[in-house]
mmCIF file with all atom_site columns, C-alpha atoms in Angstrom:
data_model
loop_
_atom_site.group_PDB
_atom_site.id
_atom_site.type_symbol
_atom_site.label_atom_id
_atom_site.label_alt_id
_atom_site.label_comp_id
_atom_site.label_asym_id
_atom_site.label_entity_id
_atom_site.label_seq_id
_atom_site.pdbx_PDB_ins_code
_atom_site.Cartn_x
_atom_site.Cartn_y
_atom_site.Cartn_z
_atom_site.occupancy
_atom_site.B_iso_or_equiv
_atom_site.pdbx_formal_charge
_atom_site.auth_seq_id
_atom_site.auth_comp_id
_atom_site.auth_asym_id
_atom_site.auth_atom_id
_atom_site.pdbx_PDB_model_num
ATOM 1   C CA . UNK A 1 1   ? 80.330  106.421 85.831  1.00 94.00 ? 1   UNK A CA 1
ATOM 2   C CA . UNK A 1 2   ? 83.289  108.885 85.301  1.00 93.00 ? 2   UNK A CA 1
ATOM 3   C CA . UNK A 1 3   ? 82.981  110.539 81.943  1.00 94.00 ? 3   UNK A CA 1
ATOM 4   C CA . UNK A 1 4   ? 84.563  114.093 80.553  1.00 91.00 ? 4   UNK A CA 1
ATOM 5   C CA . UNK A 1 5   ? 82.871  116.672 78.641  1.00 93.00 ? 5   UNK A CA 1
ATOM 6   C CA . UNK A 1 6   ? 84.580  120.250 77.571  1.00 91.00 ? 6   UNK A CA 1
ATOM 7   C CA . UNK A 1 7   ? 82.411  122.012 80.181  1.00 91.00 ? 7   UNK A CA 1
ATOM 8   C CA . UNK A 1 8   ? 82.926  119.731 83.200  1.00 93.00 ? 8   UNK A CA 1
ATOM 9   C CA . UNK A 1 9   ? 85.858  117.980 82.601  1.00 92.00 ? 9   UNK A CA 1
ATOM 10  C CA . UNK A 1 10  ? 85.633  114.361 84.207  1.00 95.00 ? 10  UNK A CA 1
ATOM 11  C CA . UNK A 1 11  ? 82.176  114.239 86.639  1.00 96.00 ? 11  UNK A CA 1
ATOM 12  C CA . UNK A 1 12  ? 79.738  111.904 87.451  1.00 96.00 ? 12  UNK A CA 1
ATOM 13  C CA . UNK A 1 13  ? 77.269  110.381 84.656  1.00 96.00 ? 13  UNK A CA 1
ATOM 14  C CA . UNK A 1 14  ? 74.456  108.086 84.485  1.00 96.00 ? 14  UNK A CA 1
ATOM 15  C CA . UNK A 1 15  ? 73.059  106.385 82.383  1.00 95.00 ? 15  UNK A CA 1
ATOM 16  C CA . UNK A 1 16  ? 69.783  104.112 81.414  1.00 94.00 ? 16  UNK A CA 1
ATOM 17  C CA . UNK A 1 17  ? 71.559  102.343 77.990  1.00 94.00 ? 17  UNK A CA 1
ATOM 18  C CA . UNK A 1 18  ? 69.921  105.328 75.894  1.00 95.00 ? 18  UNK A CA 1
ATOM 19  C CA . UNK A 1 19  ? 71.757  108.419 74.545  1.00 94.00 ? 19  UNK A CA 1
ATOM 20  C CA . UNK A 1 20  ? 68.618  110.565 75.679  1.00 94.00 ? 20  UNK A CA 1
ATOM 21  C CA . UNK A 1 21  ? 68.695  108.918 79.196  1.00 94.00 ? 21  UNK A CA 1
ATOM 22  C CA . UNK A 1 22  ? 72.828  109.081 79.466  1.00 95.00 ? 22  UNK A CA 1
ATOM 23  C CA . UNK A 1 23  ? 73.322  112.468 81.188  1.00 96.00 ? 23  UNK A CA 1
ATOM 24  C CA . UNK A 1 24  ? 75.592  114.423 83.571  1.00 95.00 ? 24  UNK A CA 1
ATOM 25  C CA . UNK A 1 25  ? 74.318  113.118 87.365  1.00 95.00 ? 25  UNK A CA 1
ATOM 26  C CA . UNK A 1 26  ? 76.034  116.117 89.401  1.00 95.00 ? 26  UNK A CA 1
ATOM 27  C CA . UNK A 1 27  ? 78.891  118.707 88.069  1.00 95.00 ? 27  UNK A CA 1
ATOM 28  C CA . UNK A 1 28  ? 80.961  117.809 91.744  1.00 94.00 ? 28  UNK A CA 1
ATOM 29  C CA . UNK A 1 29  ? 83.572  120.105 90.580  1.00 94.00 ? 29  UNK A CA 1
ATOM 30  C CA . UNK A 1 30  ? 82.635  123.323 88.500  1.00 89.00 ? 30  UNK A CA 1
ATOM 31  C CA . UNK A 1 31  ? 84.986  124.026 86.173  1.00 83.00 ? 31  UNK A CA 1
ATOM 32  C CA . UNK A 1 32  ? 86.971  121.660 83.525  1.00 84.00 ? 32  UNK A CA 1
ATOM 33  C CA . UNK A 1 33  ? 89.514  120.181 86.920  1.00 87.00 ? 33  UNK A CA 1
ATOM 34  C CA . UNK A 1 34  ? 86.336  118.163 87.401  1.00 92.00 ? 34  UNK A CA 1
ATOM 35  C CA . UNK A 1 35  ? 85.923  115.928 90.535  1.00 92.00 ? 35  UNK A CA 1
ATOM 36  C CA . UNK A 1 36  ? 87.324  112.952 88.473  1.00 92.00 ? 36  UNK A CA 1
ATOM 37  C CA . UNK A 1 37  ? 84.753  110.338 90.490  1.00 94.00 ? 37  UNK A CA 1
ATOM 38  C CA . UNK A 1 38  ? 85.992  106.519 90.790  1.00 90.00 ? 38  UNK A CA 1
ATOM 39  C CA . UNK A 1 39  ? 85.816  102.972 92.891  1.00 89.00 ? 39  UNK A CA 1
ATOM 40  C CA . UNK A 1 40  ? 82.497  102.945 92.277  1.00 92.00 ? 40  UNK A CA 1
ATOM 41  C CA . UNK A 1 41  ? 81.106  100.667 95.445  1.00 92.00 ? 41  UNK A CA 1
ATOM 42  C CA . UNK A 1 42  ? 77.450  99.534  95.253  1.00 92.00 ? 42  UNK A CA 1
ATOM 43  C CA . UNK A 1 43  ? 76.010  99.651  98.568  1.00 92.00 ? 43  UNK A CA 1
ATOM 44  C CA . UNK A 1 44  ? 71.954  98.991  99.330  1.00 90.00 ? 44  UNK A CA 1
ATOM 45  C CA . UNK A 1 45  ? 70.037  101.250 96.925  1.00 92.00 ? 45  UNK A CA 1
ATOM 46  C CA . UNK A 1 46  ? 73.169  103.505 96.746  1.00 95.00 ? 46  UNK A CA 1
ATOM 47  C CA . UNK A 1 47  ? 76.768  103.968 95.005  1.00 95.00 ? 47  UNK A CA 1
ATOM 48  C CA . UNK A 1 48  ? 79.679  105.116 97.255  1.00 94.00 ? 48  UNK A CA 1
ATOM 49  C CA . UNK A 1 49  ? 82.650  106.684 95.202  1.00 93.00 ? 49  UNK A CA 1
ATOM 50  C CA . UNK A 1 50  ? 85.548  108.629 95.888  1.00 92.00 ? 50  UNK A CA 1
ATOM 51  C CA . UNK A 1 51  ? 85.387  112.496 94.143  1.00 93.00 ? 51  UNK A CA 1
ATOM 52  C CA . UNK A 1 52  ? 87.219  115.555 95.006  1.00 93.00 ? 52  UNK A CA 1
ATOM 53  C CA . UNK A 1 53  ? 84.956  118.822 94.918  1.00 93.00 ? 53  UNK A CA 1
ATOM 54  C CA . UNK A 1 54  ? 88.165  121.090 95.335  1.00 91.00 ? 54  UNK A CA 1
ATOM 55  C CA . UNK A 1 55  ? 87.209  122.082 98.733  1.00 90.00 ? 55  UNK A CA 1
ATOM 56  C CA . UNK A 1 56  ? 88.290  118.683 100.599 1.00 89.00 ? 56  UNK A CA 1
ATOM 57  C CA . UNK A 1 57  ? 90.304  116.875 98.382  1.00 87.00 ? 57  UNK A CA 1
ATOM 58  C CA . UNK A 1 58  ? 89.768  112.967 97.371  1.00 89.00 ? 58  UNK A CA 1
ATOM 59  C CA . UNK A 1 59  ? 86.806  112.098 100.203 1.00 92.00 ? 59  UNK A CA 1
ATOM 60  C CA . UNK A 1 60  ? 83.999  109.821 100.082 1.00 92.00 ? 60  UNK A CA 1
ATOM 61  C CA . UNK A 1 61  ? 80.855  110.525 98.520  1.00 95.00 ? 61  UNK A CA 1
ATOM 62  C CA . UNK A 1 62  ? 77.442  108.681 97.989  1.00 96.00 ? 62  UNK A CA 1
ATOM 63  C CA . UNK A 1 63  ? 74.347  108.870 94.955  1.00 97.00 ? 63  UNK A CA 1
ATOM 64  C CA . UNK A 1 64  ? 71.261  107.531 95.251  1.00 96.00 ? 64  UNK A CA 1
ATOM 65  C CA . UNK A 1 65  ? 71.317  108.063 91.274  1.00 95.00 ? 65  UNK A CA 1
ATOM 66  C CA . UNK A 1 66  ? 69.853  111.607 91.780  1.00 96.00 ? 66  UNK A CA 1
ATOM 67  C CA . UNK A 1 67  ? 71.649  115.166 91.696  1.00 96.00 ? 67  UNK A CA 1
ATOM 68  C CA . UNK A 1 68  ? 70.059  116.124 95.082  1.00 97.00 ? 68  UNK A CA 1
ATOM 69  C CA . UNK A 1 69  ? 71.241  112.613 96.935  1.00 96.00 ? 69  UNK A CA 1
ATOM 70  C CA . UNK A 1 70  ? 74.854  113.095 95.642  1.00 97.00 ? 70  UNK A CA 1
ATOM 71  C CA . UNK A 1 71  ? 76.635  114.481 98.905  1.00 97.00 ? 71  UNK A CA 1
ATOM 72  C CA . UNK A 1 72  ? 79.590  114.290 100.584 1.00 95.00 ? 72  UNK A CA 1
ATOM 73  C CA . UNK A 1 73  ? 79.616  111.310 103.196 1.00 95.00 ? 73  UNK A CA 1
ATOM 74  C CA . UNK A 1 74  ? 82.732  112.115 105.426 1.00 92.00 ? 74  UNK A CA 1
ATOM 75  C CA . UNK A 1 75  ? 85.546  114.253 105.215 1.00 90.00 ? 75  UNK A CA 1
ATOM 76  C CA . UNK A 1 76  ? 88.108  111.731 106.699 1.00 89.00 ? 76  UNK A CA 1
ATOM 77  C CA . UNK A 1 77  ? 91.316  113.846 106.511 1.00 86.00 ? 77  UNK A CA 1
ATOM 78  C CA . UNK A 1 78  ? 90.562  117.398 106.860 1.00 81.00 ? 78  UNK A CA 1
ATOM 79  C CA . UNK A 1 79  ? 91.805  119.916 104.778 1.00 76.00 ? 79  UNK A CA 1
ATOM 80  C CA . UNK A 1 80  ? 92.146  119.842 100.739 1.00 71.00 ? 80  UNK A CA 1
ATOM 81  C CA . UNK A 1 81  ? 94.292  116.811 100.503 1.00 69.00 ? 81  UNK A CA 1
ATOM 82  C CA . UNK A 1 82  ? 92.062  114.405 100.616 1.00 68.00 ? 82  UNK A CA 1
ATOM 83  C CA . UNK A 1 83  ? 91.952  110.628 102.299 1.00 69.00 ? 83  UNK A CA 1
ATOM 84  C CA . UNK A 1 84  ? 95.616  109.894 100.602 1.00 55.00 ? 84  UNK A CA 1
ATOM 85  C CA . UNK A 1 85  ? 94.383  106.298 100.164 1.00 57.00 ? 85  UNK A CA 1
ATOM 86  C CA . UNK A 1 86  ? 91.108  104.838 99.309  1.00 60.00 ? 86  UNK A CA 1
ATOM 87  C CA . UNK A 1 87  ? 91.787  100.749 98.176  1.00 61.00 ? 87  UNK A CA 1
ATOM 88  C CA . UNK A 1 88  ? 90.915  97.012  99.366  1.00 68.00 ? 88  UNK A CA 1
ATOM 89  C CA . UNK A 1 89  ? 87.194  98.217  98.789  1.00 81.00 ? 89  UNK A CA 1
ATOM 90  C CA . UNK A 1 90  ? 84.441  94.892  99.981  1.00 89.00 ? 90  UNK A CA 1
ATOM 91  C CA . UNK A 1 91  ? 81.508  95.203  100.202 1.00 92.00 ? 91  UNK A CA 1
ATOM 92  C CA . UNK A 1 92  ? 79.875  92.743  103.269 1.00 92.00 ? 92  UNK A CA 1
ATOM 93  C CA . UNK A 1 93  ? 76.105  93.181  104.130 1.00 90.00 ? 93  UNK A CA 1
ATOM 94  C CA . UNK A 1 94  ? 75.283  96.956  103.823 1.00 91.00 ? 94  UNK A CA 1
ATOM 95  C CA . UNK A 1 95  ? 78.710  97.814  104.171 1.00 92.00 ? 95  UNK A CA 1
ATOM 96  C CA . UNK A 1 96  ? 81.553  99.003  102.578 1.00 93.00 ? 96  UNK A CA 1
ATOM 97  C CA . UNK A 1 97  ? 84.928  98.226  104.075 1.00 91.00 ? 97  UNK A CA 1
ATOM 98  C CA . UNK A 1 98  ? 87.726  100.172 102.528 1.00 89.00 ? 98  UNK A CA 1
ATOM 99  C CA . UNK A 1 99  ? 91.058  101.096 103.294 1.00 87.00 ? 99  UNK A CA 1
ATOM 100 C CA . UNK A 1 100 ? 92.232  105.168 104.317 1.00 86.00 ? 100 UNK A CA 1
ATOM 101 C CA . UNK A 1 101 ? 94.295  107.374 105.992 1.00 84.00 ? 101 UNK A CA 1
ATOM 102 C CA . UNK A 1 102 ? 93.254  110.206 108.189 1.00 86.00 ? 102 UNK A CA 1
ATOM 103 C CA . UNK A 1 103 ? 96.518  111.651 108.368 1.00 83.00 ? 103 UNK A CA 1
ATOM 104 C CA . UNK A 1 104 ? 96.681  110.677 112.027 1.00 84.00 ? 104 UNK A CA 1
ATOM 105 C CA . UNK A 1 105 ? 96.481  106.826 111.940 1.00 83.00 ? 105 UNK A CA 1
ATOM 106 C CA . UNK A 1 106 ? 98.559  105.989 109.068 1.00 79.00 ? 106 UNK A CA 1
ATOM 107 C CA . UNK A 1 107 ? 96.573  103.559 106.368 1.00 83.00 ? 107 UNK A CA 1
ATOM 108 C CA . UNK A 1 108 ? 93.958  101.823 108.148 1.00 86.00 ? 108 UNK A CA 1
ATOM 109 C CA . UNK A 1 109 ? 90.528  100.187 108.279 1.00 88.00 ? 109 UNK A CA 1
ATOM 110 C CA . UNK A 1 110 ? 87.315  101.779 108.161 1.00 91.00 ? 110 UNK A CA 1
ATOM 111 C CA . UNK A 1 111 ? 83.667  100.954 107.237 1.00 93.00 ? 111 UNK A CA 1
ATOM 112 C CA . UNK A 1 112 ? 80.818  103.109 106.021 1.00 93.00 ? 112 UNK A CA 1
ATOM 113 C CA . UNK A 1 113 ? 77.101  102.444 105.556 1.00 93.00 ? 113 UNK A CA 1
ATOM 114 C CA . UNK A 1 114 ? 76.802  105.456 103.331 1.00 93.00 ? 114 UNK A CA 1
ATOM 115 C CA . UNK A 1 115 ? 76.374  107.979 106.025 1.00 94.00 ? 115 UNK A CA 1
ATOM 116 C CA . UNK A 1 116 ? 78.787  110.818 108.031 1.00 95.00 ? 116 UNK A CA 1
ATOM 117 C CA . UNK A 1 117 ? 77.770  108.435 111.406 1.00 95.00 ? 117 UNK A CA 1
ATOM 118 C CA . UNK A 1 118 ? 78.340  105.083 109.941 1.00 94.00 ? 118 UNK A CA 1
ATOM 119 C CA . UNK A 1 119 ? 81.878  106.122 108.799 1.00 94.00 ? 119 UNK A CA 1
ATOM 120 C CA . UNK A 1 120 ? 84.394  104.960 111.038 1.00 92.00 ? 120 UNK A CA 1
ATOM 121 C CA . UNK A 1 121 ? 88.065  103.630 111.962 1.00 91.00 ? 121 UNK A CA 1
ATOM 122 C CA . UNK A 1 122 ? 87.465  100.060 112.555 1.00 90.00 ? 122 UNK A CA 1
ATOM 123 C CA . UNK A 1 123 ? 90.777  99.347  113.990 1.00 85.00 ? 123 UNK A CA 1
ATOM 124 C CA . UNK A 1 124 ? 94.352  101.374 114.370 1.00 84.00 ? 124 UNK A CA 1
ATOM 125 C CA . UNK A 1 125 ? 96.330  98.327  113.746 1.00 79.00 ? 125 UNK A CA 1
ATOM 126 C CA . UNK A 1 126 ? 99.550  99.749  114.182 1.00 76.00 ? 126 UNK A CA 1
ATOM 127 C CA . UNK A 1 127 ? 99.478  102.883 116.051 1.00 74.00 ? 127 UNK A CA 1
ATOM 128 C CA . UNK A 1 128 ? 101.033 106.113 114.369 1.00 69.00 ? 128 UNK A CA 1
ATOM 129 C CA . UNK A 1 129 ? 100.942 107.403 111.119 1.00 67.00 ? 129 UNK A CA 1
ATOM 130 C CA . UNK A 1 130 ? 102.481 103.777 109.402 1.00 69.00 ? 130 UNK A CA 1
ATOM 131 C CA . UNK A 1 131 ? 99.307  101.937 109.350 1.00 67.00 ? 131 UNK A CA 1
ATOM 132 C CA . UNK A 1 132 ? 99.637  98.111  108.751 1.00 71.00 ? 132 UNK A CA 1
ATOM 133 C CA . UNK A 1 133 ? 99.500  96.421  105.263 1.00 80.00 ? 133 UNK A CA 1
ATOM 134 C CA . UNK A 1 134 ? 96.394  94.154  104.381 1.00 80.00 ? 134 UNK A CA 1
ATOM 135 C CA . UNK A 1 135 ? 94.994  92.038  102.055 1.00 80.00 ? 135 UNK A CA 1
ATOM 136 C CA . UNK A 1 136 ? 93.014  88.965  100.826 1.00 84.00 ? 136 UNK A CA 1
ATOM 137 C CA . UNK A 1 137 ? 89.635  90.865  101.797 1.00 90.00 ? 137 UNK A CA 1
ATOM 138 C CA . UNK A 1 138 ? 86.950  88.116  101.595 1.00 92.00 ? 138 UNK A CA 1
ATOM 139 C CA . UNK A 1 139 ? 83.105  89.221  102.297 1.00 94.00 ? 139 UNK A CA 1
ATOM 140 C CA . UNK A 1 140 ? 81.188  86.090  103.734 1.00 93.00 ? 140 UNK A CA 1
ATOM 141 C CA . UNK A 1 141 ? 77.629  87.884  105.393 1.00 90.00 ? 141 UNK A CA 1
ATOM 142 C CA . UNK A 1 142 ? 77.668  91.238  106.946 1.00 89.00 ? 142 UNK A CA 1
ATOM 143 C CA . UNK A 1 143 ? 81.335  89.825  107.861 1.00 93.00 ? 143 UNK A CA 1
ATOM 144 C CA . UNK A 1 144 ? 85.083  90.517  106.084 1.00 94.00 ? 144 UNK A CA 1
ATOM 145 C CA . UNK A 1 145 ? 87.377  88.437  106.818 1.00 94.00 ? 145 UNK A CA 1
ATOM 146 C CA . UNK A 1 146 ? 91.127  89.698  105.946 1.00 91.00 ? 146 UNK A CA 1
ATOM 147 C CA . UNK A 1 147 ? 95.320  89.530  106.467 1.00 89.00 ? 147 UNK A CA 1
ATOM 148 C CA . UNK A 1 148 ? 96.990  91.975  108.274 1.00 87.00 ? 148 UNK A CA 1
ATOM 149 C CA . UNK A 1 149 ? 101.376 92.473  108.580 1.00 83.00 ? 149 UNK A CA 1
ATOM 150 C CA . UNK A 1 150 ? 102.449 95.317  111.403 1.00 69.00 ? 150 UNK A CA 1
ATOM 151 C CA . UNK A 1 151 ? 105.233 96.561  110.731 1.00 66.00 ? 151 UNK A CA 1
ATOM 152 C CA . UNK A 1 152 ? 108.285 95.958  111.213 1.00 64.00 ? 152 UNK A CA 1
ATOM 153 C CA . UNK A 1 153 ? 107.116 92.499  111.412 1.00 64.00 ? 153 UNK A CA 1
ATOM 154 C CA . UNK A 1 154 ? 107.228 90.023  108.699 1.00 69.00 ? 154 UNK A CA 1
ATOM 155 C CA . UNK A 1 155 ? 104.638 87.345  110.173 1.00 76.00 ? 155 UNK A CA 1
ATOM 156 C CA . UNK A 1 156 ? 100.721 88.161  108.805 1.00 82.00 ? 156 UNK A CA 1
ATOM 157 C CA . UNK A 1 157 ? 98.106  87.501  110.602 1.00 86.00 ? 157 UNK A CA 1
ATOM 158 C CA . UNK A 1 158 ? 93.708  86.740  110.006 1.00 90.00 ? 158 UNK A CA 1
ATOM 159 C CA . UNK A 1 159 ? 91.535  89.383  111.288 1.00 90.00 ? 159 UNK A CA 1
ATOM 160 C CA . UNK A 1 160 ? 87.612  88.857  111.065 1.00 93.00 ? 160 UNK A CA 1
ATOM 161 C CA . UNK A 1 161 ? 85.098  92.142  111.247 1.00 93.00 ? 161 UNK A CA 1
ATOM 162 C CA . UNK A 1 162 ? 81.214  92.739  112.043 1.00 92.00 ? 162 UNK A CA 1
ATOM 163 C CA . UNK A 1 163 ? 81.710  96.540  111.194 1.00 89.00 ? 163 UNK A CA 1
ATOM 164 C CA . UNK A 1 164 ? 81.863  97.356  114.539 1.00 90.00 ? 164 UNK A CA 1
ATOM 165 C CA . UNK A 1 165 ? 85.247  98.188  116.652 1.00 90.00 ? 165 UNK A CA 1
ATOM 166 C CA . UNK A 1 166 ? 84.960  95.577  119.020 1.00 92.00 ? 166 UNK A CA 1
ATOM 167 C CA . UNK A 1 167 ? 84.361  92.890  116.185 1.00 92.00 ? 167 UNK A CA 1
ATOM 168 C CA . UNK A 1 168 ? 86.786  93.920  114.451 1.00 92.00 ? 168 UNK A CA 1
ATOM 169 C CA . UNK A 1 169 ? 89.102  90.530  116.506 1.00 91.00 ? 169 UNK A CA 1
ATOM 170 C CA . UNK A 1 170 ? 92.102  88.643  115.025 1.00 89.00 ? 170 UNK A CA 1
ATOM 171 C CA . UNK A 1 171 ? 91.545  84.775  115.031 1.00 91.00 ? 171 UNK A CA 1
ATOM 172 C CA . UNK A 1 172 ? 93.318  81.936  116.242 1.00 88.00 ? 172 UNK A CA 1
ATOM 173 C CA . UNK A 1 173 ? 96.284  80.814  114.326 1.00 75.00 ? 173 UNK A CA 1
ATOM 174 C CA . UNK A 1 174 ? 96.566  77.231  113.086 1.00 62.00 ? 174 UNK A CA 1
ATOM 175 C CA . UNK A 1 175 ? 100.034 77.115  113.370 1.00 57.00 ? 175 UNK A CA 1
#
């Protein structure tokens, strides 16, 4: 969890429901600026969670509830300003599907399984730096299922992904 001390400032805690066993898990950010961690995602044996160490701005990061297997998963947008968007967050299978923009693609679809490898663009929806608008994420399985509108247009459409690129497949309308 995201707590604030007058050494730290706001860094990542744990805790076991004791006041001996609630301690700082990894000062992210030296100094009181902190790394202010949040949208804390369980995944497996593992928490994903958006920090910012100073160095790459607002990126994803992963604990396995130790100070050693707190890292840095991916720096998706290089540089100090960080991911610009990190929302929509499901979890499916041992996956975590979240929305973010790489300063290239605009705000888009990715997955990770906690690691630099596993963390990738599932789909540029709408070419350019625009990105599309989703919603209604729905985790059924190792599967999301979710609503995407390209702009400019106004009609929205289902979209179903396995985590992979090519699964990532809009499905058949009803109308």
């Amino acid at each position: 969890f995201n707590a604030y001390n007058t050494t730290s400032g706001n860094e990542l805690w744990k805790s076991d429901g004791t006041e001996g066993g609630t301690v700082l898990l990894k000062d992210i950010r030296t100094g009181l600026s902190g790394s202010n961690p949040g949208y804390f995602q369980r995944v497996g044996n593992s928490i994903i969670f958006i920090a910012n160490d100073g160095t790459t701005g607002a990126e994803l990061w992963r604990s396995d509830g130790t100070a050693e297997g707190t890292q840095l998963v991916k720096d998706i947008l290089a540089g100090n300003s960080g991911i610009n968007s990190y929302s929509s967050a499901c979890v499916a299978g041992s996956s975590l599907f979240f929305l973010a923009n790489n300063g290239t693609s605009g705000t888009e679809l990715w997955k990770t399984d906690g690691t630099a490898d596993g963390t990738l663009l599932m789909k540029d929806f709408n070419a350019g730096i625009a990105g599309a608008s989703y919603g209604n994420f729905v985790a059924i399985g190792s599967s999301i299922y979710f609503t995407v509108t390209n702009p400019p247009a106004t009609s929205i459409s289902l979209w179903q992904s396995n985590g992979t690129p090519d699964g990532t497949i809009a499905l058949p309308s009803a109308v």
